[in-house]
PDB file of C-alpha atoms in Angstrom:
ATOM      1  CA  UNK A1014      26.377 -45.209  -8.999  1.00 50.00           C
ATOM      2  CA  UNK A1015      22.878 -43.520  -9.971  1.00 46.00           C
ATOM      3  CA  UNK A1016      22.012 -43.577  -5.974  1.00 46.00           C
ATOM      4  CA  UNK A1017      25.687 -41.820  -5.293  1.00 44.00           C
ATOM      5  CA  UNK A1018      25.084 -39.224  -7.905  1.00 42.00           C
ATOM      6  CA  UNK A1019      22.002 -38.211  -6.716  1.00 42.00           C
ATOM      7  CA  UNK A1020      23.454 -38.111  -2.805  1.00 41.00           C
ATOM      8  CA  UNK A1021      25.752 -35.884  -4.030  1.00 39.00           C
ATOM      9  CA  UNK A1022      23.417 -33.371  -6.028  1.00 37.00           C
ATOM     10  CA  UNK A1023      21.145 -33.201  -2.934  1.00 37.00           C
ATOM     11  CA  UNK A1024      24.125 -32.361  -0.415  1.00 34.00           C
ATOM     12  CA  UNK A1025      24.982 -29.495  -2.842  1.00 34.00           C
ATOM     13  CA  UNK A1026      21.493 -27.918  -2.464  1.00 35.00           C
ATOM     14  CA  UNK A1027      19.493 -26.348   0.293  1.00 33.00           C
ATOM     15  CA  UNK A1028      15.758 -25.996   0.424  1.00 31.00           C
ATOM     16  CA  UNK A1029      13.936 -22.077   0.736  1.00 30.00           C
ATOM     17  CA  UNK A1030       9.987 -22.096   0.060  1.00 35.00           C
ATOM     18  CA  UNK A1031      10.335 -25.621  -1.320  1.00 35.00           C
ATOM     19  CA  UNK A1032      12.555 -24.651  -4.193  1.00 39.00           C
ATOM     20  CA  UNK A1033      16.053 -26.355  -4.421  1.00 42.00           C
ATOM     21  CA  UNK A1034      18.818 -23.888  -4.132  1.00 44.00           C
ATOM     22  CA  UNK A1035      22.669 -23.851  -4.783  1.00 46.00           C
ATOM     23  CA  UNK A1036      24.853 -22.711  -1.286  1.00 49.00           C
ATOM     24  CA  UNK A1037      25.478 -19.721  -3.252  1.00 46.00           C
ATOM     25  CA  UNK A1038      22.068 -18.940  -3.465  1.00 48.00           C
ATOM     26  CA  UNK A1039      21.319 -18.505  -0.135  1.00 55.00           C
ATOM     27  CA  UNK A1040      18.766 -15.611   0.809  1.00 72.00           C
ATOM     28  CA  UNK A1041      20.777 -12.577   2.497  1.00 82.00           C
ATOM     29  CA  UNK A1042      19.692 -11.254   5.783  1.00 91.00           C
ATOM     30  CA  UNK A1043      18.480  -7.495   4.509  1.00 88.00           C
ATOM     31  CA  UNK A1044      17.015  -6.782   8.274  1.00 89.00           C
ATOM     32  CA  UNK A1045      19.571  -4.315   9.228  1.00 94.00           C
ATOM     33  CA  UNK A1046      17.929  -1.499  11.125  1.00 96.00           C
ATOM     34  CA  UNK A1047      20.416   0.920   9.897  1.00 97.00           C
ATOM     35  CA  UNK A1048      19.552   0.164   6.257  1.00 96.00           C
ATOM     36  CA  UNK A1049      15.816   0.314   7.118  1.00 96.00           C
ATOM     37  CA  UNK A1050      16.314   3.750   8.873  1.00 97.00           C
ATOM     38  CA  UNK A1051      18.516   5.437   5.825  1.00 98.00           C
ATOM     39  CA  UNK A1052      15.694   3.601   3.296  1.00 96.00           C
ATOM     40  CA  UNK A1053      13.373   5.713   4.941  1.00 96.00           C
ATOM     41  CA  UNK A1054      15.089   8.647   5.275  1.00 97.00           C
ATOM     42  CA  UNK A1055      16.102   8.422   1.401  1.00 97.00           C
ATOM     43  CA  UNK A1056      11.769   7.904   0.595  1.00 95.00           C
ATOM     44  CA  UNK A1057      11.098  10.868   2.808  1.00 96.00           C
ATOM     45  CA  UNK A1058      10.689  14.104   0.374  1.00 93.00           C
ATOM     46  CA  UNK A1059      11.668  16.289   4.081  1.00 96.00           C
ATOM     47  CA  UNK A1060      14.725  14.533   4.463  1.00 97.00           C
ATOM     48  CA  UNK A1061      17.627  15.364   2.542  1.00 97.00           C
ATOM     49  CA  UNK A1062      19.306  12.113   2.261  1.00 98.00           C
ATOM     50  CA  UNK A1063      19.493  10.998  -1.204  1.00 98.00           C
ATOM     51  CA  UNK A1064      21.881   7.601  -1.373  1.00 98.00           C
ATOM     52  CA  UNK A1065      23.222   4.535   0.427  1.00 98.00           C
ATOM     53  CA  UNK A1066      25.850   2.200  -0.562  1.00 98.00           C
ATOM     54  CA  UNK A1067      25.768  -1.654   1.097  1.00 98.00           C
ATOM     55  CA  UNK A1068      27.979  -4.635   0.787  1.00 97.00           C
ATOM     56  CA  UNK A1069      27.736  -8.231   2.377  1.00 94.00           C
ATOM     57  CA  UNK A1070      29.009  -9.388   5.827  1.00 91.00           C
ATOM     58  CA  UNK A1071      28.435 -12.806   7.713  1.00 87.00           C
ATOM     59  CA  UNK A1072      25.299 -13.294   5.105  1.00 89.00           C
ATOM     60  CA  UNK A1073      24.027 -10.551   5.738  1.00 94.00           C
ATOM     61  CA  UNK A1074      23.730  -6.695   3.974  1.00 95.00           C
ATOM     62  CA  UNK A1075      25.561  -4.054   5.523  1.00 96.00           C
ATOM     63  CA  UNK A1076      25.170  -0.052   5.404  1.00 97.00           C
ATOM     64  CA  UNK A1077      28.641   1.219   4.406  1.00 97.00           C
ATOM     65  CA  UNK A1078      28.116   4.675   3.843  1.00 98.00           C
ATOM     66  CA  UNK A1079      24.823   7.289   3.251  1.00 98.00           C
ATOM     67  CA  UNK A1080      24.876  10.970   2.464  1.00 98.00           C
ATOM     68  CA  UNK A1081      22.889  13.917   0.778  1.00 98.00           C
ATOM     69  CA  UNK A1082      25.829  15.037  -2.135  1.00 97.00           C
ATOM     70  CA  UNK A1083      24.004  13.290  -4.320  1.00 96.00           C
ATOM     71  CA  UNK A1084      25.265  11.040  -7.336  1.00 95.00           C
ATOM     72  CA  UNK A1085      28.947  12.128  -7.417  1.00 96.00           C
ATOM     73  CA  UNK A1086      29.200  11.618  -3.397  1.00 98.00           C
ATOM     74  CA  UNK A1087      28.217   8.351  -4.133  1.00 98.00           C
ATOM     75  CA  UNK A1088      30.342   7.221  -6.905  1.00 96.00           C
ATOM     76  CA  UNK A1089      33.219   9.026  -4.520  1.00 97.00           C
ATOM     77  CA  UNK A1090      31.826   5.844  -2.164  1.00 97.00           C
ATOM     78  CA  UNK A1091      32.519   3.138  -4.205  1.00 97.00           C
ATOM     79  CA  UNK A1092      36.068   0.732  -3.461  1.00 97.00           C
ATOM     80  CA  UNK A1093      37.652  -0.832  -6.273  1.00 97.00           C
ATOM     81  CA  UNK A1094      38.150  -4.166  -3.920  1.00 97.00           C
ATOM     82  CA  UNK A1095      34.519  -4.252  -3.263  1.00 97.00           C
ATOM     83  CA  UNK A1096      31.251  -5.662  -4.461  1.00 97.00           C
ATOM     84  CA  UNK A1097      28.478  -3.114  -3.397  1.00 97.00           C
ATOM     85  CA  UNK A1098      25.045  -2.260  -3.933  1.00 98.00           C
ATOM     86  CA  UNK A1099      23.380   1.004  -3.800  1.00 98.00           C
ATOM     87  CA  UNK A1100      20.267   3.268  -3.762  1.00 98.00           C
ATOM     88  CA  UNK A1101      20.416   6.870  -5.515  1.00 97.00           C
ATOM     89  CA  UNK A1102      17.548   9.471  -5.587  1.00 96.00           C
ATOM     90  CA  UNK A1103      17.119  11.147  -9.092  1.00 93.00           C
ATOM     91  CA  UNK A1104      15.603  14.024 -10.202  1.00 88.00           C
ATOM     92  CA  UNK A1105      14.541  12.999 -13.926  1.00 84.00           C
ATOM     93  CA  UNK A1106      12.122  14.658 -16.989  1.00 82.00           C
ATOM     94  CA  UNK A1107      10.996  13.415 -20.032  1.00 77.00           C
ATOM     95  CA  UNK A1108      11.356  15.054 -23.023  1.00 79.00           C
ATOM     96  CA  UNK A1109       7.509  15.386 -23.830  1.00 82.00           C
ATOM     97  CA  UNK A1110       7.163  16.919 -19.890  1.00 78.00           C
ATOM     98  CA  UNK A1111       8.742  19.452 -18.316  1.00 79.00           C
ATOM     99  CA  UNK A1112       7.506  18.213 -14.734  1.00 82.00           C
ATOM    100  CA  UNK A1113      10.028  16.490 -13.117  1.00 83.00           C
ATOM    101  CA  UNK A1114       9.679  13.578 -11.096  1.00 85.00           C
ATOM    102  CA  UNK A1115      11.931  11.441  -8.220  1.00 88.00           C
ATOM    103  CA  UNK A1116      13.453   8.272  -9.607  1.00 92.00           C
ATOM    104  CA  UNK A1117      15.030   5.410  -7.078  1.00 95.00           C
ATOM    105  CA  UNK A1118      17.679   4.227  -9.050  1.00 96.00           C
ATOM    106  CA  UNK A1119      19.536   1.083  -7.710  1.00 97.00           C
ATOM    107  CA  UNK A1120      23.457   0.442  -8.332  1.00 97.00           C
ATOM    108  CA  UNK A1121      25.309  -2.606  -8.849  1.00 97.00           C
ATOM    109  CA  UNK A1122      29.029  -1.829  -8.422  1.00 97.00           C
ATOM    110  CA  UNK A1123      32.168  -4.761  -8.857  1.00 97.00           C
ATOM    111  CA  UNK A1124      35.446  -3.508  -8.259  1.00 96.00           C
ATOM    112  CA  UNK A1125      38.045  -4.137 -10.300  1.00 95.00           C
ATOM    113  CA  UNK A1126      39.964  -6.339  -8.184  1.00 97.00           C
ATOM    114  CA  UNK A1127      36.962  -8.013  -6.917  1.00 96.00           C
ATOM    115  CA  UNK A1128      37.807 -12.173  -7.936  1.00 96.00           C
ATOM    116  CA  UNK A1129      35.976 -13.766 -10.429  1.00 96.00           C
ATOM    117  CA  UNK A1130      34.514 -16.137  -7.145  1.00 95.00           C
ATOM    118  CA  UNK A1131      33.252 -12.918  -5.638  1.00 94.00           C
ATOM    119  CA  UNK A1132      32.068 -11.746  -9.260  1.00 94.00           C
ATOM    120  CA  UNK A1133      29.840 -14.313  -9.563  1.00 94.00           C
ATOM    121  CA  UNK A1134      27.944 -14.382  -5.901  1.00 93.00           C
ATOM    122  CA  UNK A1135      27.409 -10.440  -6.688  1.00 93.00           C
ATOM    123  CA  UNK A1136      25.734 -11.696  -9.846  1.00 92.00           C
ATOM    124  CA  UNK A1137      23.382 -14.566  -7.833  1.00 92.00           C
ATOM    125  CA  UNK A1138      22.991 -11.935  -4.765  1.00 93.00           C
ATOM    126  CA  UNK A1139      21.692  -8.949  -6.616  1.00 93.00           C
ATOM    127  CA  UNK A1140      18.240  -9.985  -7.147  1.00 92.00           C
ATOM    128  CA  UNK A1141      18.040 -10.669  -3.095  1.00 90.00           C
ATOM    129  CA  UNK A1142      19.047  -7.360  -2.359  1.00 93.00           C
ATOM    130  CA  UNK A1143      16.907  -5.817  -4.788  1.00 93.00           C
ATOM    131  CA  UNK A1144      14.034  -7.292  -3.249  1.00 90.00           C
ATOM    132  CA  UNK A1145      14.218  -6.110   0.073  1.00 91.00           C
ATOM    133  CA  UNK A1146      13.908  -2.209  -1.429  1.00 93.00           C
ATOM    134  CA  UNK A1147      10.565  -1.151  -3.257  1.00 89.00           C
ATOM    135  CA  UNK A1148      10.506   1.677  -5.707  1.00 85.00           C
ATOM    136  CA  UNK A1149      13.212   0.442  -7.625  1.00 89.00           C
ATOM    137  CA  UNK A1150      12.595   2.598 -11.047  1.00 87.00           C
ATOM    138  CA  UNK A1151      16.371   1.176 -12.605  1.00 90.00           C
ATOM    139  CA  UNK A1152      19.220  -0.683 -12.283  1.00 90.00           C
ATOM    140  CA  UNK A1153      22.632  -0.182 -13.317  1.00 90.00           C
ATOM    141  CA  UNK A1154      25.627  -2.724 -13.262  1.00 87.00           C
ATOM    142  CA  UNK A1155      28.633  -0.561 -13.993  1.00 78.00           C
ATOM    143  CA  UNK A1156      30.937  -3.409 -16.029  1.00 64.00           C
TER     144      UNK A1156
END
């Protein structure tokens, strides 16, 4: 019985850089060239670009949408059906400075009528998506 229990636990997990892993917690595939090009285009002060918003497909992240509107283009972005993550460039001061200084803030968005299922891989996943962007200043998980 010991011997079956322990079959079982190993079939549930996979192995990444010799650390066991849940099936849920597979790495995501964040190589997309079109995410790589916006991500630059979004770090370069010439470029106007100032957001992206992503989401998941076959594994793997996914540009959805990109823009230079700023914050309330973005949020206009978001789908209530949808889990999505997302890069905004901020202008932000302190109130000791009045210099101002370029913030990457990164978004966690659940819909609303995202399932609880789905709800719960956004929660494993964000970390792997946050990884493959540098710069990160914040993140925000709206709910």
């Amino acid at each position: 019985q010991q011997q079956q229990q322990q079959q079982r636990s190993h079939s549930s997990n996979r192995v990444f850089g010799g650390k066991k892993r849940s099936k849920m917690m597979q790495l995501l595939d964040t190589r997309d060239p079109e995410i790589k090009r916006v991500w630059a285009q979004i770090n370069d002060p010439n470029d106007g670009t100032n957001w992206m918003v992503m989401t998941t497909s076959n594994e793997a992240l996914k540009l959805i949408d990109s823009g230079a509107g700023g914050l309330r283009e973005f949020v206009r972005s978001l789908s209530p059906d949808m889990v999505m993550w997302g890069i905004v460039k901020v202008k932000s001061t302190t109130l000791n400075s009045k210099q101002s200084i370029r913030s990457m803030v990164f978004f966690t968005h659940v819909g609303e009528k995202v399932s609880a299922f789905r709800r719960a891989k956004a929660a494993v996943r964000t970390p792997s998506v946050m990884k493959a962007f540098n710069n990160i200043a914040v993140h925000l998980q709206d709910k």
